[in-house]
Coordinates of C-alpha atoms and ligand atoms in Angstrom, one line a residue:
M112 CA -7.9 -48.2 -35.8
S113 CA -11.1 -47.9 -33.6
T114 CA -13.8 -50.0 -32.2
I115 CA -17.1 -48.6 -32.4
L116 CA -20.0 -50.1 -30.7
Y117 CA -23.2 -48.6 -32.2
L118 CA -26.1 -50.7 -33.2
T119 CA -23.5 -53.6 -33.8
Q120 CA -19.8 -54.0 -33.2
I121 CA -17.8 -51.9 -36.0
E122 CA -14.0 -52.2 -36.5
F123 CA -13.0 -49.4 -38.4
G124 CA -9.3 -48.1 -40.2
P125 CA -6.4 -49.2 -42.7
G126 CA -5.7 -52.5 -42.0
V127 CA -8.6 -53.8 -39.2
R128 CA -9.3 -56.7 -41.8
S129 CA -6.8 -58.6 -39.6
T130 CA -9.1 -58.5 -37.0
L131 CA -11.4 -61.1 -38.8
P132 CA -10.3 -64.5 -37.3
R133 CA -10.8 -62.5 -34.2
A134 CA -14.8 -62.1 -34.8
L135 CA -15.2 -65.1 -36.0
T136 CA -14.0 -66.4 -32.6
E137 CA -15.9 -63.9 -30.6
I138 CA -19.4 -64.4 -32.5
G139 CA -18.8 -68.2 -32.5
V140 CA -18.6 -68.8 -36.0
K141 CA -16.5 -72.4 -37.0
R142 CA -17.4 -72.5 -40.6
P143 CA -18.4 -69.9 -42.3
L144 CA -19.6 -69.7 -46.0
V145 CA -17.7 -67.0 -47.6
V146 CA -19.7 -64.6 -49.6
S147 CA -18.4 -62.7 -52.6
D148 CA -18.8 -62.0 -56.3
P149 CA -17.1 -62.9 -59.3
G150 CA -15.0 -59.8 -59.8
V151 CA -14.0 -59.1 -56.0
A152 CA -12.5 -62.7 -56.4
E153 CA -10.5 -62.2 -59.6
S154 CA -8.9 -59.3 -58.0
G155 CA -7.5 -60.8 -55.4
L156 CA -9.3 -58.9 -52.6
L157 CA -11.0 -62.0 -51.3
D158 CA -8.1 -63.3 -50.3
Q159 CA -6.6 -59.7 -48.8
A160 CA -9.8 -59.5 -47.1
T161 CA -9.7 -63.0 -45.3
E162 CA -6.4 -63.8 -45.3
G163 CA -5.5 -66.2 -42.1
A164 CA -9.6 -66.8 -41.4
A165 CA -10.7 -70.1 -41.8
P166 CA -8.4 -70.9 -45.3
D167 CA -10.6 -74.0 -45.9
A168 CA -14.1 -72.5 -45.4
P169 CA -16.6 -72.9 -48.5
R170 CA -17.2 -69.9 -50.9
F171 CA -20.3 -68.6 -53.3
L172 CA -19.0 -66.2 -55.5
D173 CA -22.0 -66.1 -58.1
V174 CA -23.6 -63.3 -56.6
P175 CA -25.5 -61.3 -59.3
P176 CA -25.4 -57.4 -59.5
N177 CA -28.7 -57.1 -58.0
P178 CA -28.9 -60.6 -55.6
T179 CA -31.9 -62.6 -56.1
E180 CA -34.1 -64.9 -54.3
A181 CA -32.5 -67.6 -57.0
A182 CA -28.7 -66.8 -56.0
V183 CA -30.2 -67.0 -52.3
T184 CA -31.6 -70.3 -52.9
A185 CA -28.4 -71.9 -54.4
A186 CA -25.7 -69.8 -51.3
L187 CA -28.2 -71.7 -48.7
A188 CA -27.7 -75.2 -50.4
I189 CA -24.2 -74.5 -49.8
Y190 CA -24.6 -73.3 -46.6
R191 CA -26.5 -76.4 -45.3
A192 CA -24.6 -79.3 -47.5
E193 CA -21.3 -77.7 -45.5
E194 CA -23.0 -77.6 -42.4
C195 CA -22.1 -73.8 -42.3
D196 CA -22.8 -71.6 -38.9
G197 CA -22.3 -68.4 -40.4
L198 CA -21.3 -65.9 -43.4
I199 CA -18.6 -63.9 -44.0
A200 CA -19.4 -61.0 -47.0
V201 CA -17.0 -59.3 -49.0
G202 CA -17.8 -56.9 -51.3
G203 CA -20.3 -54.3 -52.1
G204 CA -23.9 -54.0 -50.8
S205 CA -24.8 -57.0 -53.4
P206 CA -22.7 -60.0 -51.6
I207 CA -23.7 -58.4 -47.8
D208 CA -27.2 -58.5 -49.0
L209 CA -27.3 -61.6 -50.0
A210 CA -25.5 -62.8 -47.5
K211 CA -28.2 -61.7 -45.2
G212 CA -30.8 -63.5 -47.3
V213 CA -29.1 -66.6 -46.3
A214 CA -28.8 -66.0 -43.1
L215 CA -32.6 -65.5 -42.6
L216 CA -33.5 -68.8 -44.7
A217 CA -30.8 -70.5 -42.8
A218 CA -32.6 -69.8 -39.4
H219 CA -36.5 -69.5 -41.2
S220 CA -38.8 -71.9 -43.1
G221 CA -41.3 -70.9 -45.7
Q222 CA -40.9 -68.6 -48.5
L223 CA -38.5 -65.5 -48.6
E224 CA -41.4 -63.6 -50.0
S225 CA -43.1 -64.0 -46.8
Y226 CA -40.7 -62.0 -44.7
A227 CA -40.3 -59.1 -46.9
A228 CA -41.1 -55.2 -45.0
I229 CA -44.5 -54.7 -47.5
Y230 CA -46.0 -58.3 -46.3
G231 CA -45.4 -57.7 -42.4
G232 CA -42.3 -59.3 -42.6
I233 CA -40.6 -57.3 -40.1
V234 CA -42.4 -58.6 -36.9
R235 CA -41.6 -62.1 -38.2
I236 CA -38.1 -62.0 -38.9
G237 CA -36.4 -63.4 -35.6
A238 CA -32.7 -64.6 -34.8
V239 CA -30.7 -65.1 -38.4
A240 CA -27.3 -66.9 -38.6
P241 CA -24.3 -64.6 -38.0
V242 CA -22.8 -62.3 -40.7
I243 CA -19.6 -60.8 -40.8
A244 CA -19.5 -57.6 -43.5
M245 CA -16.3 -56.3 -45.0
P246 CA -17.1 -53.8 -47.7
T247 CA -15.0 -53.4 -50.6
T248 CA -16.8 -50.1 -51.9
A249 CA -17.5 -46.9 -49.7
G250 CA -20.9 -46.7 -50.4
T251 CA -23.9 -48.9 -49.6
G252 CA -23.8 -49.4 -45.7
A253 CA -25.3 -52.8 -45.9
E254 CA -22.3 -53.6 -43.4
V255 CA -24.5 -52.2 -40.4
G256 CA -27.7 -51.7 -42.3
R257 CA -30.8 -53.6 -41.2
A258 CA -32.2 -54.1 -44.7
A259 CA -31.4 -56.5 -47.4
L260 CA -32.7 -55.7 -51.0
L261 CA -33.6 -59.1 -52.8
T262 CA -35.3 -59.4 -56.2
L263 CA -37.8 -62.3 -56.4
A264 CA -38.0 -64.3 -59.3
D265 CA -41.2 -62.2 -60.6
G266 CA -38.6 -59.2 -61.0
R267 CA -40.1 -57.2 -58.2
K268 CA -37.3 -56.1 -55.3
L269 CA -37.8 -56.3 -52.1
G270 CA -37.1 -55.0 -48.8
F271 CA -36.4 -57.8 -46.1
I272 CA -36.0 -55.1 -42.8
S273 CA -35.4 -56.4 -39.0
P274 CA -32.8 -55.2 -36.6
N275 CA -31.5 -59.0 -36.1
L276 CA -30.4 -59.0 -40.1
I277 CA -27.9 -56.4 -39.0
P278 CA -24.3 -58.1 -39.4
K279 CA -22.8 -59.2 -36.4
R280 CA -19.7 -57.3 -37.1
A281 CA -18.7 -55.0 -39.2
I282 CA -15.2 -54.8 -40.7
C283 CA -14.3 -51.7 -42.4
D284 CA -11.0 -51.5 -44.3
P285 CA -10.3 -48.8 -46.3
E286 CA -7.5 -50.4 -48.0
L287 CA -9.8 -53.0 -49.2
T288 CA -10.9 -49.7 -51.4
L289 CA -8.1 -48.7 -52.7
G290 CA -8.1 -50.4 -56.4
L291 CA -11.6 -49.2 -56.5
P292 CA -12.1 -47.8 -60.1
R293 CA -13.3 -44.0 -60.8
R294 CA -16.6 -44.8 -62.0
L295 CA -17.4 -47.2 -59.1
T296 CA -15.8 -44.7 -56.3
A297 CA -18.4 -42.4 -57.8
A298 CA -21.0 -44.3 -58.0
T299 CA -20.8 -45.9 -54.9
G300 CA -20.0 -42.9 -52.9
L301 CA -22.8 -40.7 -54.7
D302 CA -24.9 -43.7 -53.2
A303 CA -23.6 -43.0 -49.5
L304 CA -24.3 -39.5 -50.0
S305 CA -27.7 -40.3 -51.3
H306 CA -28.3 -42.6 -47.8
C307 CA -27.1 -38.9 -45.9
I308 CA -29.0 -37.0 -47.7
E309 CA -32.4 -38.6 -47.8
T310 CA -32.8 -40.1 -44.5
F311 CA -31.3 -36.4 -43.1
L312 CA -35.2 -35.2 -45.1
S313 CA -37.0 -38.3 -44.0
P314 CA -39.8 -36.6 -42.1
R315 CA -39.3 -39.1 -39.1
I316 CA -38.2 -37.9 -35.6
N317 CA -34.4 -39.3 -35.0
P318 CA -32.2 -36.3 -34.4
P319 CA -29.0 -38.3 -33.4
A320 CA -29.7 -40.0 -37.0
E321 CA -29.6 -36.5 -38.5
S322 CA -26.4 -35.8 -37.2
I323 CA -24.9 -38.4 -38.1
A324 CA -26.6 -38.1 -41.4
L325 CA -25.1 -34.7 -41.8
D326 CA -21.6 -35.4 -40.6
G327 CA -21.7 -38.3 -43.1
A328 CA -22.5 -36.0 -46.1
G329 CA -19.9 -33.7 -45.3
R330 CA -17.3 -36.1 -45.5
I331 CA -18.5 -37.6 -48.6
W332 CA -19.3 -34.4 -50.2
R333 CA -15.4 -32.8 -49.4
N334 CA -13.8 -36.1 -50.8
I335 CA -15.6 -37.9 -53.6
R336 CA -14.1 -36.2 -56.1
N337 CA -10.3 -36.6 -54.7
A338 CA -11.0 -40.2 -54.1
A339 CA -12.6 -40.5 -57.8
A340 CA -8.9 -38.8 -59.1
H341 CA -6.6 -40.3 -57.2
G342 CA -7.9 -43.3 -55.8
Q343 CA -4.9 -44.7 -53.8
N344 CA -5.0 -42.0 -51.6
L345 CA -5.6 -44.0 -48.2
D346 CA -7.1 -40.6 -45.9
T347 CA -9.6 -39.6 -48.6
R348 CA -10.4 -43.4 -49.0
T349 CA -10.7 -43.4 -45.4
E350 CA -13.4 -40.3 -45.2
M351 CA -15.4 -41.9 -47.8
M352 CA -15.4 -44.9 -45.9
M353 CA -16.7 -43.3 -42.8
G354 CA -19.2 -41.2 -44.8
A355 CA -20.6 -44.6 -46.2
L356 CA -20.6 -46.0 -42.6
E357 CA -22.3 -43.0 -41.4
G358 CA -25.2 -43.3 -44.0
G359 CA -25.4 -47.1 -43.0
L360 CA -25.8 -46.0 -39.1
A361 CA -28.5 -43.1 -40.2
F362 CA -30.4 -44.9 -42.9
Q363 CA -32.8 -46.7 -40.4
K364 CA -34.7 -43.3 -40.2
G365 CA -36.1 -44.0 -43.4
L366 CA -34.7 -43.1 -47.3
G367 CA -37.0 -41.3 -49.6
A368 CA -38.2 -41.1 -53.4
V369 CA -34.5 -41.8 -54.8
H370 CA -34.5 -45.1 -53.4
A371 CA -38.0 -46.1 -54.3
L372 CA -37.3 -45.5 -57.5
S373 CA -34.1 -46.7 -58.0
H374 CA -35.1 -50.0 -56.0
A375 CA -37.8 -50.1 -58.7
L376 CA -35.3 -49.9 -61.4
G377 CA -33.1 -52.6 -60.1
G378 CA -35.3 -54.8 -60.3
L379 CA -35.8 -54.4 -64.2
P380 CA -35.4 -57.5 -65.5
D381 CA -33.1 -57.0 -68.1
L382 CA -30.9 -54.0 -67.7
K383 CA -29.0 -55.0 -64.5
L384 CA -28.5 -51.3 -63.1
H385 CA -26.3 -50.1 -60.9
H386 CA -27.7 -49.2 -57.2
G387 CA -25.5 -46.3 -57.2
T388 CA -25.5 -44.8 -60.5
L389 CA -29.6 -44.6 -60.1
N390 CA -29.4 -42.6 -57.4
A391 CA -26.9 -40.4 -58.1
I392 CA -28.9 -39.7 -61.4
L393 CA -32.6 -39.5 -59.5
M394 CA -31.6 -37.3 -56.7
P395 CA -31.3 -33.8 -58.1
A396 CA -34.5 -34.2 -59.5
V397 CA -35.7 -35.5 -55.9
V398 CA -34.3 -32.9 -54.1
R399 CA -35.8 -30.6 -55.8
F400 CA -39.5 -32.0 -55.8
N401 CA -39.3 -31.9 -51.6
A402 CA -37.3 -29.0 -51.7
D403 CA -40.7 -26.8 -50.5
H404 CA -41.5 -29.8 -47.9
V405 CA -38.5 -29.7 -45.7
G406 CA -38.5 -26.6 -44.0
D407 CA -34.9 -25.4 -43.0
K408 CA -33.3 -28.8 -43.7
L409 CA -31.4 -27.9 -47.1
D410 CA -29.8 -25.1 -45.6
R411 CA -28.5 -27.3 -42.6
L412 CA -27.6 -29.7 -45.1
K413 CA -25.6 -26.7 -47.5
K414 CA -24.0 -25.5 -44.2
A415 CA -22.6 -29.3 -43.4
I416 CA -21.4 -29.9 -46.7
G417 CA -19.2 -26.2 -46.9
L418 CA -21.9 -24.9 -49.5
D419 CA -23.1 -21.3 -49.7
Q420 CA -26.6 -20.7 -48.6
S421 CA -27.5 -19.2 -52.0
D422 CA -25.8 -22.1 -53.7
D423 CA -29.1 -24.5 -54.6
L424 CA -28.5 -28.1 -53.8
A425 CA -29.7 -30.0 -56.4
D426 CA -27.5 -27.8 -59.0
E427 CA -24.6 -28.8 -57.0
L428 CA -25.8 -32.3 -57.7
D429 CA -26.0 -32.4 -61.2
R430 CA -22.7 -30.6 -61.5
A431 CA -21.2 -33.2 -59.3
N432 CA -22.8 -35.6 -61.6
V433 CA -21.4 -34.0 -64.5
E434 CA -17.4 -33.9 -63.5
L435 CA -17.9 -37.2 -61.8
G436 CA -18.6 -38.8 -65.3
I437 CA -22.3 -40.3 -64.2
P438 CA -24.1 -41.2 -67.0
T439 CA -26.7 -38.1 -68.3
G440 CA -29.8 -39.5 -67.4
L441 CA -31.8 -42.9 -67.1
G442 CA -32.1 -43.1 -70.8
A443 CA -28.7 -43.5 -71.7
L444 CA -28.7 -46.7 -69.1
G445 CA -31.5 -48.0 -71.4
V446 CA -34.9 -47.1 -69.9
T447 CA -37.5 -46.3 -72.1
E448 CA -41.1 -44.2 -71.4
Q449 CA -42.9 -47.9 -72.1
M450 CA -41.0 -49.3 -68.7
F451 CA -42.6 -46.4 -66.4
E452 CA -45.9 -47.8 -65.4
W453 CA -43.9 -50.9 -64.2
I454 CA -41.1 -48.6 -62.2
V455 CA -44.2 -46.6 -60.4
E456 CA -46.5 -49.3 -59.5
R457 CA -43.3 -50.8 -57.6
A458 CA -41.9 -47.4 -56.4
L459 CA -45.1 -46.8 -54.8
A460 CA -45.4 -50.1 -53.2
D461 CA -41.5 -49.3 -51.9
H462 CA -41.1 -49.4 -48.2
S463 CA -39.1 -46.0 -49.1
T464 CA -41.8 -44.4 -50.1
P465 CA -43.5 -43.8 -47.0
T466 CA -40.4 -41.4 -45.4
N467 CA -40.2 -39.3 -48.4
P468 CA -41.3 -35.4 -47.3
R469 CA -43.7 -35.3 -50.0
Q470 CA -46.2 -38.6 -50.7
P471 CA -45.5 -38.9 -53.9
T472 CA -48.3 -39.7 -56.7
A473 CA -48.3 -42.1 -59.5
E474 CA -47.9 -39.1 -61.6
D475 CA -45.4 -37.2 -59.7
Y476 CA -43.4 -40.7 -60.1
R477 CA -43.9 -40.6 -63.9
A478 CA -42.6 -36.8 -63.9
L479 CA -39.6 -37.5 -61.7
L480 CA -38.4 -40.3 -64.1
T481 CA -39.1 -38.0 -67.4
Q482 CA -36.7 -35.2 -65.1
A483 CA -34.3 -38.0 -65.2
M484 CA -34.6 -39.6 -68.4
Y485 CA -31.8 -36.9 -70.1
Ligands
ZN539 ZN1 -28.4 -46.6 -51.5

């Protein structure tokens, strides 16, 4: 077990969920709203995570796979009716992002849209209600991230970004990930890997973040196959959780075209596509697209994850996708070429596009989508 103070206070290690009651006291939350999703609740994980903490706390479990403005509004109504003073989010990125949305609107007036990063919302977000985040996947890094991705009523999936949105406490207990099925272990782990790779390749200058990203990429690459195949191995799960946490600690440096495209794709109203699966599929094509614009960084990345310098990183990512059972392309998920213009328009406007090492045009994004189809 360890306590890490970096961006926020992080309790990390098997069993640290027992620190939740103390965390509530320390950050002064007396009546939390517990936010989770039906799968986490039905599996018993929610009870396991919150055992001994605020037993009569109200719960909001209707978190969609890509959290929506409507769900934020519904949770906020319960938060207000129950006179809550903070939130506990238990689950993957969706409950944590939704809790951040509620925390924002609990302390701010006006429309959610006006706080979106692309509309200048970053400077308008002040102090928000306190959030404690307890991840049950090793993937999103949302437990230490300053962004929430929320889909507005018209389908735009927007980023809400502020240091004030970082949860006041992250409780990262790898025992909560032991039962994660193989498919989700792979997809969420590859999301975490994409955070480390994209933020390392981002052109912003931030060597401390890059060092964290390299360490995270190495932990994930060395453990993801084992975690998928032998989910009950606590040591492997602990390495994956640390790698995902490191991705979240690093990605404030900025992400890139993988995330710009996957944010857009995640907003497609009818498909409800999984963020990590999308990133896994998009990553090889984007790494190839960026390869000539990142100096020696691909070599440094290969060294950090234990590949030979003669290996091709994009090919290795393709190979990992096959080994881990990731769908073969966007086409297999139901994406069609008729959707490309809708996706490209949103990807170009996404907050992750400016920090891609090579500025993609609409034509570039169309080509990347085409490459990722099959
Ligand atoms: Zn991501």
